[in-house]
Tab-separated table of C-alpha atoms in Angstrom:
chain	number	residue	atom	x	y	z
A	1	MET	CA	71.560	104.861	74.099
A	2	GLY	CA	68.821	102.420	73.138
A	3	ASN	CA	69.406	99.148	71.417
A	4	GLU	CA	69.392	98.764	67.650
A	5	ILE	CA	65.648	98.074	67.458
A	6	ASP	CA	64.846	101.288	69.346
A	7	VAL	CA	67.172	103.231	67.044
A	8	HIS	CA	65.631	101.650	63.942
A	9	LEU	CA	62.072	102.445	65.070
A	10	GLY	CA	63.140	106.004	65.835
A	11	LYS	CA	64.634	106.480	62.377
A	12	ARG	CA	61.474	105.155	60.746
A	13	LEU	CA	59.393	107.455	62.957
A	14	ARG	CA	61.464	110.506	61.964
A	15	ARG	CA	61.380	109.583	58.278
A	16	ARG	CA	57.596	109.251	58.176
A	17	ARG	CA	57.010	112.392	60.264
A	18	ARG	CA	59.192	114.439	57.929
A	19	LEU	CA	57.643	112.908	54.839
A	20	LEU	CA	54.248	114.109	56.054
A	21	GLY	CA	55.707	117.527	56.863
A	22	LEU	CA	54.827	117.310	60.556
A	23	THR	CA	56.821	118.945	63.313
A	24	GLN	CA	57.708	117.043	66.463
A	25	GLN	CA	55.277	119.337	68.297
A	26	GLN	CA	52.414	118.437	65.960
A	27	LEU	CA	53.057	114.723	66.263
A	28	ALA	CA	53.392	114.992	70.014
A	29	GLY	CA	50.044	116.766	70.206
A	30	ALA	CA	48.387	114.011	68.208
A	31	CYS	CA	49.731	111.398	70.634
A	32	GLY	CA	49.302	113.306	73.884
A	33	VAL	CA	52.997	113.639	74.761
A	34	ARG	CA	55.511	116.482	74.789
A	35	PHE	CA	57.726	117.092	71.770
A	36	GLN	CA	60.774	116.155	73.849
A	37	GLN	CA	59.377	112.641	74.073
A	38	ILE	CA	59.164	112.446	70.272
A	39	GLN	CA	62.806	113.616	70.133
A	40	LYS	CA	63.811	110.811	72.473
A	41	TYR	CA	61.868	108.247	70.445
A	42	GLU	CA	63.486	109.438	67.219
A	43	CYS	CA	66.969	109.144	68.690
A	44	GLY	CA	66.270	105.729	70.157
A	45	ALA	CA	66.999	107.079	73.632
A	46	ASN	CA	63.539	106.044	74.881
A	47	ARG	CA	61.803	102.805	74.050
A	48	ILE	CA	58.394	103.095	72.357
A	49	SER	CA	55.687	101.067	74.110
A	50	ALA	CA	53.254	98.969	72.086
A	51	ALA	CA	50.393	101.342	72.923
A	52	ARG	CA	52.416	104.406	71.897
A	53	LEU	CA	53.548	102.694	68.702
A	54	TRP	CA	49.890	102.117	67.870
A	55	GLN	CA	49.109	105.812	68.473
A	56	LEU	CA	52.062	106.877	66.330
A	57	SER	CA	51.019	104.552	63.513
A	58	GLU	CA	47.519	106.040	63.593
A	59	ALA	CA	48.829	109.619	63.643
A	60	LEU	CA	51.273	108.916	60.809
A	61	GLU	CA	48.757	106.859	58.804
A	62	VAL	CA	50.923	103.747	58.506
A	63	PRO	CA	50.543	100.198	59.811
A	64	VAL	CA	52.558	99.320	62.920
A	65	ALA	CA	54.647	96.993	60.725
A	66	TYR	CA	55.992	100.085	58.891
A	67	PHE	CA	58.269	100.822	61.836
A	68	TYR	CA	59.871	97.385	61.599
A	69	ASP	CA	60.452	97.401	57.829
A	70	GLY	CA	64.103	96.719	57.029
A	71	LEU	CA	64.965	95.684	60.563
A	72	SER	CA	66.060	92.129	59.665
A	73	GLU	CA	68.422	93.591	57.038
A	74	LYS	CA	70.155	95.600	59.767
A	75	ALA	CA	70.815	92.650	62.056
A	76	GLY	CA	74.329	92.927	63.359
A	77	GLU	CA	74.814	96.614	62.511
A	78	ARG	CA	75.793	98.973	65.314
A	79	PRO	CA	73.280	101.718	66.059
A	80	GLN	CA	74.323	105.250	65.167
A	81	PRO	CA	73.884	108.161	67.593
A	82	CYS	CA	71.023	110.491	66.731
A	83	ASP	CA	73.327	113.372	65.804
A	84	SER	CA	75.582	111.334	63.494
A	85	GLY	CA	74.055	112.871	60.387
A	86	GLY	CA	71.381	110.216	60.052
A	87	GLU	CA	70.143	108.747	56.837
A	88	VAL	CA	70.098	110.801	53.663
A	89	LEU	CA	66.346	110.353	53.294
A	90	ALA	CA	65.763	111.688	56.789
A	91	SER	CA	67.323	115.083	56.081
A	92	LYS	CA	65.048	118.117	55.752
A	93	GLU	CA	66.753	119.164	52.518
A	94	THR	CA	66.038	115.773	50.933
A	95	MET	CA	62.411	115.846	52.003
A	96	ASP	CA	61.990	119.407	50.660
A	97	LEU	CA	63.470	118.276	47.348
A	98	ILE	CA	61.164	115.265	47.139
A	99	ARG	CA	58.090	117.373	47.877
A	100	ALA	CA	59.076	119.949	45.246
A	101	TYR	CA	59.829	117.194	42.730
A	102	TYR	CA	56.378	115.632	43.094
A	103	GLN	CA	54.669	119.011	42.724
A	104	LEU	CA	56.045	119.201	39.178
A	105	GLY	CA	54.230	117.764	36.193
A	106	GLU	CA	55.391	114.494	34.655
A	107	ARG	CA	57.465	116.030	31.850
A	108	PRO	CA	59.371	118.545	34.039
A	109	ARG	CA	60.016	115.721	36.571
A	110	ARG	CA	61.515	113.547	33.851
A	111	ARG	CA	63.678	116.432	32.592
A	112	LEU	CA	64.869	117.192	36.123
A	113	LEU	CA	65.757	113.543	36.672
A	114	ASP	CA	67.657	113.473	33.371
A	115	LEU	CA	69.514	116.647	34.371
A	116	ALA	CA	70.467	115.210	37.768
A	117	LYS	CA	71.736	112.011	36.140
A	118	SER	CA	73.782	113.971	33.585
A	119	LEU	CA	75.353	116.122	36.321
A	120	ASN	CA	76.327	112.976	38.182
A	121	GLY	CA	77.897	111.501	35.029
A	122	ASP	CA	75.481	108.562	35.262
A	123	GLY	CA	75.096	108.272	31.486
A	124	GLU	CA	71.578	106.838	31.761
A	125	ALA	CA	69.900	110.182	31.067
A	126	GLY	CA	67.654	110.415	28.037
């Protein structure tokens, strides 16, 4: 298992890849590696070299600094194994929901948000 920085970079890599709707195979092809290597990066099992991080940032259309965002906030946290459920935002279901949400017009989006808040008992709907 990689150290916490490798795990953090892997989580950011997975999040961005899923947000763009890319498969591991597609990203691997863009970087000239096999999809298994992308899997290992995403789990933090393999360390990402500076050159590879540059390629990934180009393929995912983000600055290299994107991968390090939030890292200082995690100082001292123990890394989680790749199959621990991961972050909520990294799940396929969440990403599908976000994509569908942003395909709606402004008014239906607002109504859906109000509905979700009311179902949660938030009380801020309206």
